[in-house]
Amino acid sequence: MNLEQSQIELITKIVAEKLQSAAAPKACGDGIFENMEDAIQAAYKAQRELFGMTLEFRKQITNAIKAELLLHIEEIAKLGVEETGMGRYEDKVIKNRVAIEKTPSVEDLMSGVFTGDDGLTLLEYSPFGVIGAIAPSTNPSETVICNSIGMIAAGNSVVFCPHPGAYKTSNLTVQYINKAIANVGGPKNLVVTMVKPSMEAVDTMMHHPLVNMLCATGGPGVVKAVLSSGKKAIGAGAGNPPVLVDETADIEKAAKDIISGCSFDNNLPCIAEKEVVVVDEVADYLIFNMKKFGAYELKDAELIHKLEKLVFKADGALNRDFVGKNADYILSKLGISVDPSIKVVIMEADASHPFVVEELMMPILPIVRVANASEGIDLSVKLEHGLRHTAMCHSKNIDVLTEMAHRIQTTIFVKNGPSYAGIGVGGEGFTTFTIAGPTGEGLTSAKSFTRRRRCVLVGGFNIK
Ligand code: NAD
């Protein structure tokens, strides 16, 4: 049989397409893969495409992601609460909205420049390539949103490893992000994840040669794991934020701000007030006002002890059943019935009490008295455990505010406001849900996900 040239070309084309599709990663949906190897290969391909596109188009992509996600805030927030059984719907709406609206895009990548007799040198922010990102259960969609926007703006693609207890929420967010990218004609699979998470997949991702950088948002275990990987890693770990109140503070406002910050999403945020340190002379008035703004005070030592037995397991580990739960639910387990307007359970405690020392992530707020602000700063520094995460101070004494900011060395230090002001909710500045104290990037944004490169032109372009 003699084939014509056009028939030969057609057969060659069909065979080539078949071979190509056999080698192509098997996508199960918008960025959702059955196998980590396929996910990484797809993200690698997508990053190469993105890097060939203009910065203007990157901006268009992040704008499209923001516009699409704004349509689904309620759905994502609802699923986040349902799937994890933690947090508050109305606060998750706020958190997702701020992640969408206040995460910086390409405008974050301001170049540096030197010019002089020897010419022109540019300091540029270049992409890393494929970034492996680990997300927590406490902000399952917010982390995916702000990491994706920042990482894509910086020219990267992202492989997410969501928390097993929150992956449906993380994956739904990934799907909407890919839909938005497809709508503007951007690369497929710029943001990928797995149908179901596993530690095996996390391990593959952490050690894969095509993954150039890791970014872990979670507890101490995961931060340690990425820092031991041998790759460039950003570690955004646990905190135990103290809030100091001295005798010069506006006590009513301090009480309101503390209850509001502590109860935000039932204390899940790593930045939320975890213990109060208060100067003795204003302690009673602070507690009185905290009760006015939705706190329930436990005074009975036996009940406080019973609560301790509920919150910690016999081996001392945190009982996850109470993490992110409502205060009225927690109190009901002590046989105390209150209405849902009660947002926080407070009690006085010694500085060494486990409620004070441990990161609980539930609306239980211990209060420790100190003789004066100086003692309060010493104690706050101690309780922060050197995590360099977040602290708050309510004071009108500039020396106290300055001394505490200087001594405590936290990434976020909020003065006279609730903790969430530190991530741009009612406070100035951009937002992030990946606050990298241990590795020093601080409040991460697009430029945190870049390599700094120098581009030197010898002898020209100096017009000074
Ligand atoms: P977690 O540490 O239990 O889990 C985070 C992620 O890491 C999950 O995807 C989990 O599967 C994975 N993981 C856990 N141990 C691992 C290991 N050894 N190797 C590889 N992967 C591992 O976190 P969580 O309980 O969901 O989140 C709460 C913690 O995260 C709190 O300590 C909180 O302070 C912290 N957090 C920090 C920030 C920040 O920006 N610094 C933001 C949110 C949460």
Short mmCIF file of C-alpha atoms and ligand atoms in Angstrom, two decimals:
data_model
loop_
_atom_site.label_atom_id
_atom_site.label_comp_id
_atom_site.label_asym_id
_atom_site.label_seq_id
_atom_site.Cartn_x
_atom_site.Cartn_y
_atom_site.Cartn_z
CA MET A 1 0.00 0.00 0.00
CA ASN A 2 1.37 3.37 -1.00
CA LEU A 3 0.52 6.21 1.37
CA GLU A 4 0.37 9.79 0.22
CA GLN A 5 2.58 12.38 1.93
CA SER A 6 -0.47 14.02 3.61
CA GLN A 7 -1.60 10.65 5.04
CA ILE A 8 1.90 9.97 6.41
CA GLU A 9 1.91 13.39 8.06
CA LEU A 10 -1.51 12.76 9.63
CA ILE A 11 -0.44 9.36 11.04
CA THR A 12 2.80 10.86 12.37
CA LYS A 13 0.81 13.64 14.08
CA ILE A 14 -1.62 11.18 15.72
CA VAL A 15 1.20 8.92 16.97
CA ALA A 16 3.13 11.94 18.31
CA GLU A 17 0.05 13.20 20.16
CA LYS A 18 -0.60 9.76 21.67
CA LEU A 19 3.00 9.50 22.84
CA GLN A 20 2.87 12.99 24.30
CA SER A 21 -0.38 12.36 26.16
CA ALA A 22 1.01 9.09 27.58
CA ALA A 23 3.97 11.05 28.99
CA ALA A 24 1.85 13.97 30.20
CA PRO A 25 0.91 14.15 33.86
CA LYS A 26 -2.50 12.70 34.66
CA ALA A 27 -4.56 15.55 36.02
CA CYS A 28 -7.73 14.65 37.91
CA GLY A 29 -9.16 18.16 37.92
CA ASP A 30 -8.07 21.76 38.23
CA GLY A 31 -4.59 21.25 39.65
CA ILE A 32 -5.61 18.18 41.68
CA PHE A 33 -3.48 15.08 41.07
CA GLU A 34 -3.55 11.45 42.16
CA ASN A 35 0.19 11.24 42.42
CA MET A 36 2.83 13.65 43.66
CA GLU A 37 5.28 12.97 40.85
CA ASP A 38 2.67 13.99 38.24
CA ALA A 39 1.75 17.06 40.27
CA ILE A 40 5.37 18.21 40.45
CA GLN A 41 5.99 17.59 36.74
CA ALA A 42 2.89 19.61 35.86
CA ALA A 43 3.90 22.46 38.18
CA TYR A 44 7.38 22.45 36.65
CA LYS A 45 5.95 22.78 33.15
CA ALA A 46 3.58 25.54 34.28
CA GLN A 47 6.40 27.53 35.88
CA ARG A 48 8.48 27.42 32.69
CA GLU A 49 5.47 28.82 30.81
CA LEU A 50 4.83 31.52 33.41
CA PHE A 51 8.44 32.67 33.37
CA GLY A 52 8.15 33.28 29.63
CA MET A 53 5.17 35.60 30.14
CA THR A 54 5.12 39.30 30.99
CA LEU A 55 4.92 40.80 34.46
CA GLU A 56 1.74 42.51 33.32
CA PHE A 57 0.25 39.08 32.64
CA ARG A 58 1.35 37.80 36.06
CA LYS A 59 -0.53 40.75 37.55
CA GLN A 60 -3.54 39.85 35.40
CA ILE A 61 -3.37 36.28 36.75
CA THR A 62 -3.26 37.37 40.40
CA ASN A 63 -6.08 39.86 39.77
CA ALA A 64 -8.15 37.06 38.24
CA ILE A 65 -7.45 34.81 41.25
CA LYS A 66 -8.60 37.57 43.58
CA ALA A 67 -11.76 38.26 41.56
CA GLU A 68 -12.69 34.57 41.36
CA LEU A 69 -12.09 33.88 45.05
CA LEU A 70 -14.16 36.87 46.11
CA LEU A 71 -17.13 35.02 44.59
CA HIS A 72 -16.54 31.98 46.80
CA ILE A 73 -15.55 33.40 50.20
CA GLU A 74 -18.70 32.23 51.98
CA GLU A 75 -18.51 28.73 50.51
CA ILE A 76 -14.83 28.32 51.41
CA ALA A 77 -15.32 29.74 54.92
CA LYS A 78 -18.28 27.43 55.52
CA LEU A 79 -16.39 24.36 54.32
CA GLY A 80 -13.40 25.35 56.47
CA VAL A 81 -15.54 25.28 59.62
CA GLU A 82 -17.46 22.13 58.61
CA GLU A 83 -14.43 20.10 57.60
CA THR A 84 -12.16 20.98 60.53
CA GLY A 85 -14.81 21.50 63.20
CA MET A 86 -12.76 24.51 64.27
CA GLY A 87 -13.14 28.27 64.19
CA ARG A 88 -15.97 30.68 63.46
CA TYR A 89 -17.62 31.13 60.08
CA GLU A 90 -17.90 34.93 60.30
CA ASP A 91 -14.21 35.28 61.20
CA LYS A 92 -13.15 32.90 58.45
CA VAL A 93 -15.02 35.16 56.03
CA ILE A 94 -12.92 38.10 57.29
CA LYS A 95 -9.68 36.11 57.12
CA ASN A 96 -10.31 34.91 53.57
CA ARG A 97 -11.33 38.38 52.45
CA VAL A 98 -8.20 40.00 53.83
CA ALA A 99 -6.04 37.24 52.25
CA ILE A 100 -7.64 38.00 48.88
CA GLU A 101 -7.64 41.77 49.11
CA LYS A 102 -4.42 42.54 50.95
CA THR A 103 -1.87 40.04 49.65
CA PRO A 104 0.61 41.95 47.47
CA SER A 105 1.28 40.94 43.89
CA VAL A 106 4.06 41.97 41.45
CA GLU A 107 4.21 45.49 42.90
CA ASP A 108 6.11 43.89 45.79
CA LEU A 109 9.11 43.19 43.55
CA MET A 110 10.79 46.60 43.63
CA SER A 111 14.23 46.39 42.08
CA GLY A 112 17.32 47.89 43.65
CA VAL A 113 19.88 49.87 41.65
CA PHE A 114 23.42 51.23 41.88
CA THR A 115 24.75 53.68 39.30
CA GLY A 116 28.13 55.37 39.17
CA ASP A 117 31.35 55.76 37.19
CA ASP A 118 31.45 52.01 36.59
CA GLY A 119 27.98 51.83 35.10
CA LEU A 120 24.70 50.34 36.25
CA THR A 121 23.93 47.41 38.54
CA LEU A 122 20.43 46.07 39.08
CA LEU A 123 19.33 44.01 42.05
CA GLU A 124 16.43 41.90 40.87
CA TYR A 125 13.97 39.48 42.43
CA SER A 126 13.89 36.30 40.33
CA PRO A 127 11.67 33.26 40.82
CA PHE A 128 12.89 30.15 42.59
CA GLY A 129 10.95 27.84 40.25
CA VAL A 130 8.68 25.24 41.83
CA ILE A 131 7.86 25.88 45.49
CA GLY A 132 6.60 23.15 47.82
CA ALA A 133 4.20 24.65 50.36
CA ILE A 134 2.82 22.96 53.46
CA ALA A 135 -0.43 24.39 54.84
CA PRO A 136 -1.98 24.14 58.32
CA SER A 137 -5.47 23.13 59.38
CA THR A 138 -5.98 26.43 61.17
CA ASN A 139 -5.92 28.56 57.97
CA PRO A 140 -6.53 25.98 55.25
CA SER A 141 -7.77 28.33 52.53
CA GLU A 142 -6.14 31.58 53.70
CA THR A 143 -2.64 30.06 53.48
CA VAL A 144 -3.34 28.66 50.01
CA ILE A 145 -4.66 32.06 48.87
CA CYS A 146 -1.84 34.23 50.14
CA ASN A 147 0.93 31.75 49.27
CA SER A 148 -0.45 31.28 45.74
CA ILE A 149 -0.78 35.00 45.02
CA GLY A 150 2.69 35.82 46.38
CA MET A 151 4.43 32.84 44.83
CA ILE A 152 2.86 33.31 41.39
CA ALA A 153 3.51 37.08 41.47
CA ALA A 154 7.15 36.19 42.05
CA GLY A 155 7.11 33.92 38.98
CA ASN A 156 6.88 30.53 40.68
CA SER A 157 4.48 27.62 40.57
CA VAL A 158 3.32 25.92 43.78
CA VAL A 159 2.84 22.35 44.95
CA PHE A 160 0.65 22.34 48.05
CA CYS A 161 0.63 19.71 50.77
CA PRO A 162 -2.49 20.58 52.78
CA HIS A 163 -3.26 19.33 56.26
CA PRO A 164 -5.04 15.92 56.25
CA GLY A 165 -7.78 17.38 58.46
CA ALA A 166 -8.43 20.35 56.16
CA TYR A 167 -7.51 19.22 52.66
CA LYS A 168 -10.99 19.51 51.16
CA THR A 169 -11.00 23.23 51.93
CA SER A 170 -7.43 23.69 50.66
CA ASN A 171 -8.16 21.68 47.50
CA LEU A 172 -11.35 23.56 46.71
CA THR A 173 -9.34 26.79 46.95
CA VAL A 174 -6.70 25.32 44.60
CA GLN A 175 -9.44 24.44 42.11
CA TYR A 176 -10.88 27.97 42.10
CA ILE A 177 -7.39 29.40 41.67
CA ASN A 178 -6.74 27.20 38.61
CA LYS A 179 -10.14 28.08 37.19
CA ALA A 180 -9.29 31.78 37.49
CA ILE A 181 -5.90 31.27 35.82
CA ALA A 182 -7.51 29.32 32.97
CA ASN A 183 -10.11 32.09 32.50
CA VAL A 184 -7.38 34.58 31.58
CA GLY A 185 -5.43 32.06 29.49
CA GLY A 186 -2.65 31.44 32.01
CA PRO A 187 -0.67 28.19 32.38
CA LYS A 188 -2.50 25.07 33.50
CA ASN A 189 -1.52 23.62 36.89
CA LEU A 190 0.36 26.64 38.20
CA VAL A 191 -0.96 25.62 41.61
CA VAL A 192 -1.25 21.90 42.25
CA THR A 193 -2.06 19.52 45.06
CA MET A 194 -3.07 15.92 45.68
CA VAL A 195 -6.53 14.34 45.67
CA LYS A 196 -5.71 13.16 49.19
CA PRO A 197 -2.74 14.23 51.29
CA SER A 198 -0.25 11.80 52.79
CA MET A 199 3.04 12.05 54.66
CA GLU A 200 4.56 10.01 51.84
CA ALA A 201 3.58 12.73 49.36
CA VAL A 202 5.03 15.43 51.64
CA ASP A 203 8.26 13.46 51.76
CA THR A 204 8.38 13.08 47.96
CA MET A 205 7.73 16.80 47.57
CA MET A 206 10.40 17.80 50.09
CA HIS A 207 13.10 15.74 48.40
CA HIS A 208 12.15 16.09 44.73
CA PRO A 209 14.90 17.57 42.55
CA LEU A 210 12.41 19.76 40.63
CA VAL A 211 11.22 21.46 43.83
CA ASN A 212 13.56 24.39 44.44
CA MET A 213 12.20 25.88 47.64
CA LEU A 214 10.01 24.83 50.57
CA CYS A 215 7.63 26.94 52.61
CA ALA A 216 6.12 25.40 55.72
CA THR A 217 3.29 27.01 57.66
CA GLY A 218 2.47 24.96 60.74
CA GLY A 219 3.72 23.69 64.06
CA PRO A 220 7.30 22.92 65.20
CA GLY A 221 7.38 19.44 63.55
CA VAL A 222 6.83 20.66 60.04
CA VAL A 223 9.17 23.64 60.41
CA LYS A 224 11.92 21.32 61.62
CA ALA A 225 11.22 18.91 58.74
CA VAL A 226 11.64 21.55 56.01
CA LEU A 227 14.68 23.11 57.66
CA SER A 228 16.34 19.68 57.68
CA SER A 229 15.56 19.06 54.00
CA GLY A 230 18.73 20.53 52.56
CA LYS A 231 16.69 22.91 50.38
CA LYS A 232 16.13 26.64 50.82
CA ALA A 233 13.20 26.73 53.25
CA ILE A 234 10.88 29.26 54.84
CA GLY A 235 9.63 28.16 58.25
CA ALA A 236 6.52 29.83 59.65
CA GLY A 237 6.00 28.15 62.99
CA ALA A 238 4.13 28.27 66.27
CA GLY A 239 3.78 31.25 68.57
CA ASN A 240 2.58 31.96 72.10
CA PRO A 241 1.74 35.67 71.91
CA PRO A 242 1.62 37.49 75.24
CA VAL A 243 -0.28 40.73 75.71
CA LEU A 244 1.02 43.13 78.35
CA VAL A 245 -1.26 45.75 79.92
CA ASP A 246 0.27 48.43 82.12
CA GLU A 247 -1.28 51.03 84.43
CA THR A 248 -1.15 53.81 81.81
CA ALA A 249 -3.29 51.93 79.25
CA ASP A 250 -6.87 52.76 78.31
CA ILE A 251 -8.09 49.73 80.26
CA GLU A 252 -11.58 49.53 78.76
CA LYS A 253 -10.21 49.61 75.25
CA ALA A 254 -7.47 47.13 76.15
CA ALA A 255 -10.09 44.71 77.51
CA LYS A 256 -12.22 45.05 74.37
CA ASP A 257 -9.23 44.60 72.03
CA ILE A 258 -7.93 41.59 73.95
CA ILE A 259 -11.27 39.78 73.91
CA SER A 260 -11.75 40.61 70.26
CA GLY A 261 -8.25 39.42 69.26
CA CYS A 262 -8.30 36.33 71.47
CA SER A 263 -11.71 35.16 70.28
CA PHE A 264 -11.05 35.85 66.57
CA ASP A 265 -11.70 32.53 64.80
CA ASN A 266 -11.77 30.96 68.29
CA ASN A 267 -8.10 31.72 68.85
CA LEU A 268 -6.84 29.62 65.91
CA PRO A 269 -4.59 32.34 64.47
CA CYS A 270 -0.97 31.90 65.51
CA ILE A 271 -0.90 35.66 66.22
CA ALA A 272 -3.89 35.68 68.61
CA GLU A 273 -3.54 36.72 72.26
CA LYS A 274 -2.65 33.56 74.20
CA GLU A 275 -2.00 34.98 77.69
CA VAL A 276 -2.42 38.33 79.47
CA VAL A 277 0.27 39.86 81.65
CA VAL A 278 -1.16 42.77 83.63
CA VAL A 279 0.17 45.23 86.17
CA ASP A 280 -1.47 44.43 89.50
CA GLU A 281 -2.96 47.86 90.17
CA VAL A 282 -5.17 47.68 87.04
CA ALA A 283 -5.76 43.91 86.95
CA ASP A 284 -9.17 43.92 88.66
CA TYR A 285 -10.46 46.69 86.42
CA LEU A 286 -9.17 44.90 83.32
CA ILE A 287 -10.92 41.67 84.33
CA PHE A 288 -14.13 43.58 85.10
CA ASN A 289 -14.05 45.07 81.59
CA MET A 290 -13.12 41.80 79.89
CA LYS A 291 -16.28 40.32 81.40
CA LYS A 292 -18.24 43.26 79.99
CA PHE A 293 -16.96 42.41 76.51
CA GLY A 294 -17.75 38.67 76.48
CA ALA A 295 -15.40 36.90 78.91
CA TYR A 296 -16.52 34.33 81.47
CA GLU A 297 -14.25 34.15 84.51
CA LEU A 298 -13.46 30.80 86.11
CA LYS A 299 -12.54 31.33 89.76
CA ASP A 300 -12.99 27.89 91.27
CA ALA A 301 -9.57 26.13 91.47
CA GLU A 302 -11.20 22.72 91.06
CA LEU A 303 -12.96 23.77 87.86
CA ILE A 304 -9.75 25.24 86.47
CA HIS A 305 -8.03 21.95 87.25
CA LYS A 306 -10.85 20.03 85.58
CA LEU A 307 -10.46 22.22 82.48
CA GLU A 308 -6.74 21.49 82.46
CA LYS A 309 -7.51 17.74 82.47
CA LEU A 310 -9.84 18.26 79.50
CA VAL A 311 -7.46 20.41 77.47
CA PHE A 312 -4.37 18.25 77.97
CA LYS A 313 -4.22 14.49 77.52
CA ALA A 314 -2.60 12.24 80.12
CA ASP A 315 0.73 12.40 78.24
CA GLY A 316 0.64 16.22 78.31
CA ALA A 317 -0.23 16.59 74.60
CA LEU A 318 -2.89 19.09 73.60
CA ASN A 319 -6.36 17.57 73.21
CA ARG A 320 -7.24 18.55 69.64
CA ASP A 321 -10.97 18.11 70.45
CA PHE A 322 -10.94 21.55 72.06
CA VAL A 323 -8.78 23.41 69.54
CA GLY A 324 -10.74 26.18 67.82
CA LYS A 325 -13.98 25.39 69.69
CA ASN A 326 -16.45 27.99 70.98
CA ALA A 327 -16.08 29.16 74.59
CA ASP A 328 -19.66 28.12 75.42
CA TYR A 329 -18.91 24.59 74.16
CA ILE A 330 -15.75 24.39 76.30
CA LEU A 331 -17.67 25.63 79.35
CA SER A 332 -20.48 23.13 78.72
CA LYS A 333 -17.92 20.33 79.25
CA LEU A 334 -17.44 21.73 82.76
CA GLY A 335 -21.18 21.63 83.32
CA ILE A 336 -21.47 25.41 82.91
CA SER A 337 -24.17 26.70 80.62
CA VAL A 338 -23.71 30.16 79.10
CA ASP A 339 -25.11 31.85 76.03
CA PRO A 340 -23.04 32.20 72.84
CA SER A 341 -22.27 35.85 73.57
CA ILE A 342 -19.53 34.45 75.84
CA LYS A 343 -16.49 34.35 73.56
CA VAL A 344 -13.57 33.71 75.92
CA VAL A 345 -12.95 31.78 79.16
CA ILE A 346 -10.60 33.69 81.48
CA MET A 347 -8.93 32.83 84.76
CA GLU A 348 -6.08 34.11 86.90
CA ALA A 349 -3.04 31.84 86.80
CA ASP A 350 0.58 31.52 87.84
CA ALA A 351 3.21 32.27 85.23
CA SER A 352 4.15 28.58 85.13
CA HIS A 353 0.61 27.26 84.52
CA PRO A 354 0.34 25.13 81.35
CA PHE A 355 -2.43 27.43 80.05
CA VAL A 356 0.10 30.26 80.16
CA VAL A 357 3.11 28.40 78.85
CA GLU A 358 1.55 26.28 76.06
CA GLU A 359 0.03 27.41 72.77
CA LEU A 360 -3.62 26.29 73.20
CA MET A 361 -5.35 27.71 70.09
CA MET A 362 -8.69 27.84 71.90
CA PRO A 363 -10.51 30.74 73.57
CA ILE A 364 -9.03 30.10 77.01
CA LEU A 365 -7.11 33.12 78.23
CA PRO A 366 -5.06 33.00 81.43
CA ILE A 367 -4.20 36.24 83.24
CA VAL A 368 -0.96 36.71 85.19
CA ARG A 369 -0.42 39.64 87.57
CA VAL A 370 2.92 41.44 87.79
CA ALA A 371 4.09 44.24 90.08
CA ASN A 372 5.03 46.67 87.31
CA ALA A 373 5.65 47.07 83.56
CA SER A 374 9.31 46.16 83.82
CA GLU A 375 8.45 42.82 85.44
CA GLY A 376 5.71 42.42 82.82
CA ILE A 377 8.19 42.83 79.97
CA ASP A 378 10.55 40.27 81.54
CA LEU A 379 7.69 37.78 81.87
CA SER A 380 6.31 38.42 78.37
CA VAL A 381 9.76 37.79 76.86
CA LYS A 382 9.96 34.52 78.80
CA LEU A 383 6.47 33.35 77.77
CA GLU A 384 7.12 34.06 74.09
CA HIS A 385 9.80 31.33 74.31
CA GLY A 386 12.08 33.07 71.81
CA LEU A 387 9.73 32.09 68.95
CA ARG A 388 10.00 35.66 67.59
CA HIS A 389 6.36 35.48 66.55
CA THR A 390 3.87 38.03 67.92
CA ALA A 391 3.28 40.17 71.02
CA MET A 392 0.94 42.96 72.02
CA CYS A 393 1.21 45.81 74.51
CA HIS A 394 -1.42 48.20 75.82
CA SER A 395 0.29 51.25 77.30
CA LYS A 396 0.52 54.99 76.82
CA ASN A 397 4.10 55.04 78.07
CA ILE A 398 6.39 55.32 75.05
CA ASP A 399 9.33 54.00 77.06
CA VAL A 400 7.41 50.82 77.96
CA LEU A 401 6.25 50.27 74.38
CA THR A 402 9.77 50.83 73.03
CA GLU A 403 11.44 48.67 75.67
CA MET A 404 9.05 45.78 75.06
CA ALA A 405 9.36 45.99 71.25
CA HIS A 406 13.14 46.02 71.63
CA ARG A 407 13.35 43.18 74.12
CA ILE A 408 10.76 40.75 72.79
CA GLN A 409 12.06 40.66 69.20
CA THR A 410 8.80 39.37 67.74
CA THR A 411 8.03 39.58 64.02
CA ILE A 412 4.76 41.35 64.84
CA PHE A 413 4.39 43.78 67.73
CA VAL A 414 0.97 45.43 68.06
CA LYS A 415 0.62 48.50 70.25
CA ASN A 416 -2.80 49.42 71.64
CA GLY A 417 -4.82 47.20 69.33
CA PRO A 418 -6.04 43.63 68.83
CA SER A 419 -3.57 41.06 67.48
CA TYR A 420 -5.23 40.86 64.07
CA ALA A 421 -4.29 44.49 63.38
CA GLY A 422 -0.80 43.02 62.88
CA ILE A 423 -1.94 41.21 59.73
CA GLY A 424 -3.77 44.19 58.28
CA VAL A 425 -7.26 43.68 59.76
CA GLY A 426 -7.95 47.15 61.12
CA GLY A 427 -4.23 47.92 60.97
CA GLU A 428 -2.14 49.38 58.16
CA GLY A 429 -0.07 47.22 55.87
CA PHE A 430 -0.39 44.16 53.68
CA THR A 431 -1.43 40.74 54.94
CA THR A 432 0.05 37.29 55.08
CA PHE A 433 -0.86 33.99 56.71
CA THR A 434 2.74 32.78 56.62
CA ILE A 435 4.70 34.63 59.30
CA ALA A 436 8.25 33.39 59.20
CA GLY A 437 9.96 34.24 62.47
CA PRO A 438 12.48 31.38 62.68
CA THR A 439 13.87 31.90 59.17
CA GLY A 440 13.59 35.69 59.22
CA GLU A 441 11.42 36.54 56.20
CA GLY A 442 8.86 37.94 58.65
CA LEU A 443 5.51 38.69 57.06
CA THR A 444 6.06 36.87 53.78
CA SER A 445 5.11 38.47 50.46
CA ALA A 446 6.06 37.95 46.80
CA LYS A 447 9.69 38.95 47.33
CA SER A 448 10.11 36.32 50.06
CA PHE A 449 9.67 33.71 47.33
CA THR A 450 12.46 34.99 45.12
CA ARG A 451 16.20 34.76 44.64
CA ARG A 452 18.06 38.05 44.76
CA ARG A 453 20.13 38.41 41.62
CA ARG A 454 22.55 41.06 40.43
CA CYS A 455 22.68 42.22 36.83
CA VAL A 456 25.73 44.37 36.03
CA LEU A 457 26.25 46.64 33.02
CA VAL A 458 29.82 47.93 32.96
CA GLY A 459 30.51 51.47 31.91
CA GLY A 460 27.11 52.67 30.71
CA PHE A 461 23.82 54.21 31.73
CA ASN A 462 25.22 56.40 34.47
CA ILE A 463 23.68 59.81 33.83
CA LYS A 464 24.32 61.40 37.23
P1 NAD B 1 0.56 21.04 61.97
O1 NAD B 1 1.97 21.34 62.28
O2 NAD B 1 -0.13 19.95 62.70
O3 NAD B 1 0.41 20.71 60.42
C1 NAD B 1 0.89 21.55 59.38
C2 NAD B 1 1.16 20.74 58.14
O4 NAD B 1 2.35 20.03 58.30
C3 NAD B 1 0.16 19.72 57.77
O5 NAD B 1 -0.01 19.73 56.37
C4 NAD B 1 0.75 18.39 58.27
O6 NAD B 1 0.30 17.28 57.54
C5 NAD B 1 2.20 18.63 58.02
N1 NAD B 1 3.18 18.01 58.90
C6 NAD B 1 3.11 17.91 60.24
N2 NAD B 1 4.23 17.35 60.74
C7 NAD B 1 5.03 17.10 59.67
C8 NAD B 1 6.33 16.53 59.50
N3 NAD B 1 7.05 16.08 60.53
N4 NAD B 1 6.84 16.44 58.25
C9 NAD B 1 6.15 16.90 57.20
N5 NAD B 1 4.92 17.45 57.30
C10 NAD B 1 4.36 17.55 58.50
O7 NAD B 1 -0.22 22.44 62.11
P2 NAD B 1 -1.73 22.75 62.46
O8 NAD B 1 -2.09 22.17 63.76
O9 NAD B 1 -2.61 22.54 61.33
O10 NAD B 1 -1.54 24.33 62.62
C11 NAD B 1 -1.31 24.92 63.82
C12 NAD B 1 0.13 25.28 64.07
O11 NAD B 1 0.64 26.07 63.00
C13 NAD B 1 0.25 26.15 65.30
O12 NAD B 1 1.40 25.83 66.01
C14 NAD B 1 0.30 27.56 64.72
O13 NAD B 1 0.90 28.49 65.56
C15 NAD B 1 1.11 27.32 63.48
N6 NAD B 1 0.85 28.33 62.46
C16 NAD B 1 1.83 29.21 62.20
C17 NAD B 1 1.62 30.19 61.25
C18 NAD B 1 2.67 31.21 60.93
O14 NAD B 1 2.46 31.99 60.00
N7 NAD B 1 3.76 31.27 61.65
C19 NAD B 1 0.39 30.26 60.56
C20 NAD B 1 -0.59 29.31 60.87
C21 NAD B 1 -0.35 28.33 61.81
#
